[in-house]
Amino acid sequence: MVTATPLLPLIIFTVAARISQGNARSSTYEFNVNNHRYQEAYYNFTGTTKLRKIEFYKSNDTVSEGSPFPETDKWVKDSIWLYFSETGDTIRKEHYRNDTLLNYQK
């Protein structure tokens, strides 16, 4: 009788959705500059529109006008990653260049 009701799967699905929601991207933006494709990834706090962090990536492959998308889906960390508190204050900055952490500030 317990497995015949949809209550247990519904509870499991709800818990899993809440856990993954905190790690899911809120939005992304991609553009091409200097023969590479760049990607900005935005994450919000669960249940709000307040930013939790911003990540920046660069495609490992080069792109051109004739081939505007990278051949593989390999991205490297690039630029300054920002982390925010729930009040909107910047709590951490990480500066990356080609997947290497150059600087870290709290």
PDB file of C-alpha atoms in Angstrom:
ATOM      1  CA  MET A   1       0.000   0.000   0.000  1.00  0.00           C
ATOM      2  CA  VAL A   2       2.854   2.399   0.744  1.00  0.00           C
ATOM      3  CA  THR A   3       4.420   1.927  -2.688  1.00  0.00           C
ATOM      4  CA  ALA A   4       1.066   2.075  -4.456  1.00  0.00           C
ATOM      5  CA  THR A   5       0.481   5.714  -3.477  1.00  0.00           C
ATOM      6  CA  PRO A   6       2.403   8.454  -5.280  1.00  0.00           C
ATOM      7  CA  LEU A   7       3.276  10.161  -1.984  1.00  0.00           C
ATOM      8  CA  LEU A   8       6.728   8.587  -1.520  1.00  0.00           C
ATOM      9  CA  PRO A   9       7.971   9.323  -5.075  1.00  0.00           C
ATOM     10  CA  LEU A  10       6.552  12.842  -4.800  1.00  0.00           C
ATOM     11  CA  ILE A  11       8.475  13.480  -1.568  1.00  0.00           C
ATOM     12  CA  ILE A  12      11.703  12.095  -3.060  1.00  0.00           C
ATOM     13  CA  PHE A  13      11.280  14.201  -6.206  1.00  0.00           C
ATOM     14  CA  THR A  14      10.588  17.371  -4.175  1.00  0.00           C
ATOM     15  CA  VAL A  15      13.658  16.909  -1.968  1.00  0.00           C
ATOM     16  CA  ALA A  16      15.898  16.142  -4.960  1.00  0.00           C
ATOM     17  CA  ALA A  17      14.586  19.186  -6.850  1.00  0.00           C
ATOM     18  CA  ARG A  18      15.320  21.499  -3.907  1.00  0.00           C
ATOM     19  CA  ILE A  19      18.841  20.138  -3.509  1.00  0.00           C
ATOM     20  CA  SER A  20      19.670  20.473  -7.209  1.00  0.00           C
ATOM     21  CA  GLN A  21      18.030  23.912  -7.460  1.00  0.00           C
ATOM     22  CA  GLY A  22      20.717  25.415  -5.232  1.00  0.00           C
ATOM     23  CA  ASN A  23      23.406  24.215  -7.655  1.00  0.00           C
ATOM     24  CA  ALA A  24      21.598  24.968 -10.908  1.00  0.00           C
ATOM     25  CA  ARG A  25      22.433  27.929 -13.086  1.00  0.00           C
ATOM     26  CA  SER A  26      19.842  30.677 -13.111  1.00  0.00           C
ATOM     27  CA  SER A  27      20.934  31.900 -16.539  1.00  0.00           C
ATOM     28  CA  THR A  28      23.841  31.899 -18.978  1.00  0.00           C
ATOM     29  CA  TYR A  29      25.073  34.264 -21.662  1.00  0.00           C
ATOM     30  CA  GLU A  30      27.526  33.382 -24.456  1.00  0.00           C
ATOM     31  CA  PHE A  31      29.409  35.569 -26.923  1.00  0.00           C
ATOM     32  CA  ASN A  32      32.498  35.478 -29.175  1.00  0.00           C
ATOM     33  CA  VAL A  33      35.552  37.696 -28.640  1.00  0.00           C
ATOM     34  CA  ASN A  34      39.170  37.332 -29.807  1.00  0.00           C
ATOM     35  CA  ASN A  35      38.625  33.959 -31.531  1.00  0.00           C
ATOM     36  CA  HIS A  36      37.108  32.311 -28.443  1.00  0.00           C
ATOM     37  CA  ARG A  37      33.578  31.769 -27.201  1.00  0.00           C
ATOM     38  CA  TYR A  38      32.948  33.119 -23.706  1.00  0.00           C
ATOM     39  CA  GLN A  39      30.242  32.054 -21.277  1.00  0.00           C
ATOM     40  CA  GLU A  40      28.882  33.876 -18.235  1.00  0.00           C
ATOM     41  CA  ALA A  41      26.974  31.722 -15.726  1.00  0.00           C
ATOM     42  CA  TYR A  42      24.726  33.252 -13.082  1.00  0.00           C
ATOM     43  CA  TYR A  43      23.509  31.488  -9.924  1.00  0.00           C
ATOM     44  CA  ASN A  44      20.781  32.795  -7.604  1.00  0.00           C
ATOM     45  CA  PHE A  45      19.993  31.966  -3.999  1.00  0.00           C
ATOM     46  CA  THR A  46      17.202  29.391  -3.772  1.00  0.00           C
ATOM     47  CA  GLY A  47      13.763  30.960  -4.049  1.00  0.00           C
ATOM     48  CA  THR A  48      15.022  34.513  -4.719  1.00  0.00           C
ATOM     49  CA  THR A  49      16.326  36.617  -7.583  1.00  0.00           C
ATOM     50  CA  LYS A  50      19.425  37.665  -5.609  1.00  0.00           C
ATOM     51  CA  LEU A  51      22.736  36.627  -7.162  1.00  0.00           C
ATOM     52  CA  ARG A  52      24.788  34.019  -5.322  1.00  0.00           C
ATOM     53  CA  LYS A  53      27.728  33.862  -7.756  1.00  0.00           C
ATOM     54  CA  ILE A  54      28.877  34.701 -11.271  1.00  0.00           C
ATOM     55  CA  GLU A  55      31.271  32.429 -13.172  1.00  0.00           C
ATOM     56  CA  PHE A  56      33.131  33.147 -16.428  1.00  0.00           C
ATOM     57  CA  TYR A  57      34.423  30.548 -18.880  1.00  0.00           C
ATOM     58  CA  LYS A  58      36.335  30.592 -22.172  1.00  0.00           C
ATOM     59  CA  SER A  59      36.090  27.880 -24.825  1.00  0.00           C
ATOM     60  CA  ASN A  60      39.136  25.681 -25.123  1.00  0.00           C
ATOM     61  CA  ASP A  61      38.702  25.676 -28.922  1.00  0.00           C
ATOM     62  CA  THR A  62      39.005  28.721 -31.138  1.00  0.00           C
ATOM     63  CA  VAL A  63      36.081  30.061 -33.155  1.00  0.00           C
ATOM     64  CA  SER A  64      35.787  32.192 -36.286  1.00  0.00           C
ATOM     65  CA  GLU A  65      33.137  34.024 -38.253  1.00  0.00           C
ATOM     66  CA  GLY A  66      32.616  30.959 -40.451  1.00  0.00           C
ATOM     67  CA  SER A  67      32.562  28.606 -37.435  1.00  0.00           C
ATOM     68  CA  PRO A  68      31.100  30.629 -34.519  1.00  0.00           C
ATOM     69  CA  PHE A  69      30.704  27.681 -32.132  1.00  0.00           C
ATOM     70  CA  PRO A  70      33.521  25.611 -30.574  1.00  0.00           C
ATOM     71  CA  GLU A  71      34.002  22.074 -31.895  1.00  0.00           C
ATOM     72  CA  THR A  72      34.072  20.535 -28.407  1.00  0.00           C
ATOM     73  CA  ASP A  73      32.241  21.431 -25.228  1.00  0.00           C
ATOM     74  CA  LYS A  74      35.430  22.045 -23.231  1.00  0.00           C
ATOM     75  CA  TRP A  75      35.499  25.258 -21.184  1.00  0.00           C
ATOM     76  CA  VAL A  76      38.244  26.714 -18.981  1.00  0.00           C
ATOM     77  CA  LYS A  77      37.767  29.075 -16.059  1.00  0.00           C
ATOM     78  CA  ASP A  78      38.543  32.632 -17.066  1.00  0.00           C
ATOM     79  CA  SER A  79      38.212  36.176 -15.711  1.00  0.00           C
ATOM     80  CA  ILE A  80      37.013  37.136 -12.230  1.00  0.00           C
ATOM     81  CA  TRP A  81      34.500  34.910 -10.460  1.00  0.00           C
ATOM     82  CA  LEU A  82      32.335  36.729  -7.916  1.00  0.00           C
ATOM     83  CA  TYR A  83      30.547  35.322  -4.861  1.00  0.00           C
ATOM     84  CA  PHE A  84      27.849  37.257  -3.005  1.00  0.00           C
ATOM     85  CA  SER A  85      26.157  37.141   0.385  1.00  0.00           C
ATOM     86  CA  GLU A  86      22.366  37.141   0.628  1.00  0.00           C
ATOM     87  CA  THR A  87      22.536  40.884   1.374  1.00  0.00           C
ATOM     88  CA  GLY A  88      24.331  41.481  -1.955  1.00  0.00           C
ATOM     89  CA  ASP A  89      27.829  42.118  -0.579  1.00  0.00           C
ATOM     90  CA  THR A  90      30.783  40.653  -2.468  1.00  0.00           C
ATOM     91  CA  ILE A  91      32.275  38.039  -0.151  1.00  0.00           C
ATOM     92  CA  ARG A  92      34.926  36.540  -2.437  1.00  0.00           C
ATOM     93  CA  LYS A  93      36.712  37.166  -5.746  1.00  0.00           C
ATOM     94  CA  GLU A  94      38.710  34.583  -7.656  1.00  0.00           C
ATOM     95  CA  HIS A  95      40.748  35.636 -10.700  1.00  0.00           C
ATOM     96  CA  TYR A  96      41.303  32.859 -13.250  1.00  0.00           C
ATOM     97  CA  ARG A  97      43.216  32.784 -16.519  1.00  0.00           C
ATOM     98  CA  ASN A  98      43.022  29.622 -18.666  1.00  0.00           C
ATOM     99  CA  ASP A  99      41.855  27.435 -15.747  1.00  0.00           C
ATOM    100  CA  THR A 100      44.601  28.694 -13.396  1.00  0.00           C
ATOM    101  CA  LEU A 101      43.741  30.577 -10.200  1.00  0.00           C
ATOM    102  CA  LEU A 102      45.861  33.742 -10.245  1.00  0.00           C
ATOM    103  CA  ASN A 103      44.440  35.660  -7.293  1.00  0.00           C
ATOM    104  CA  TYR A 104      42.014  35.065  -4.455  1.00  0.00           C
ATOM    105  CA  GLN A 105      40.442  37.797  -2.318  1.00  0.00           C
ATOM    106  CA  LYS A 106      38.027  37.548   0.584  1.00  0.00           C
TER     107      LYS A 106
END
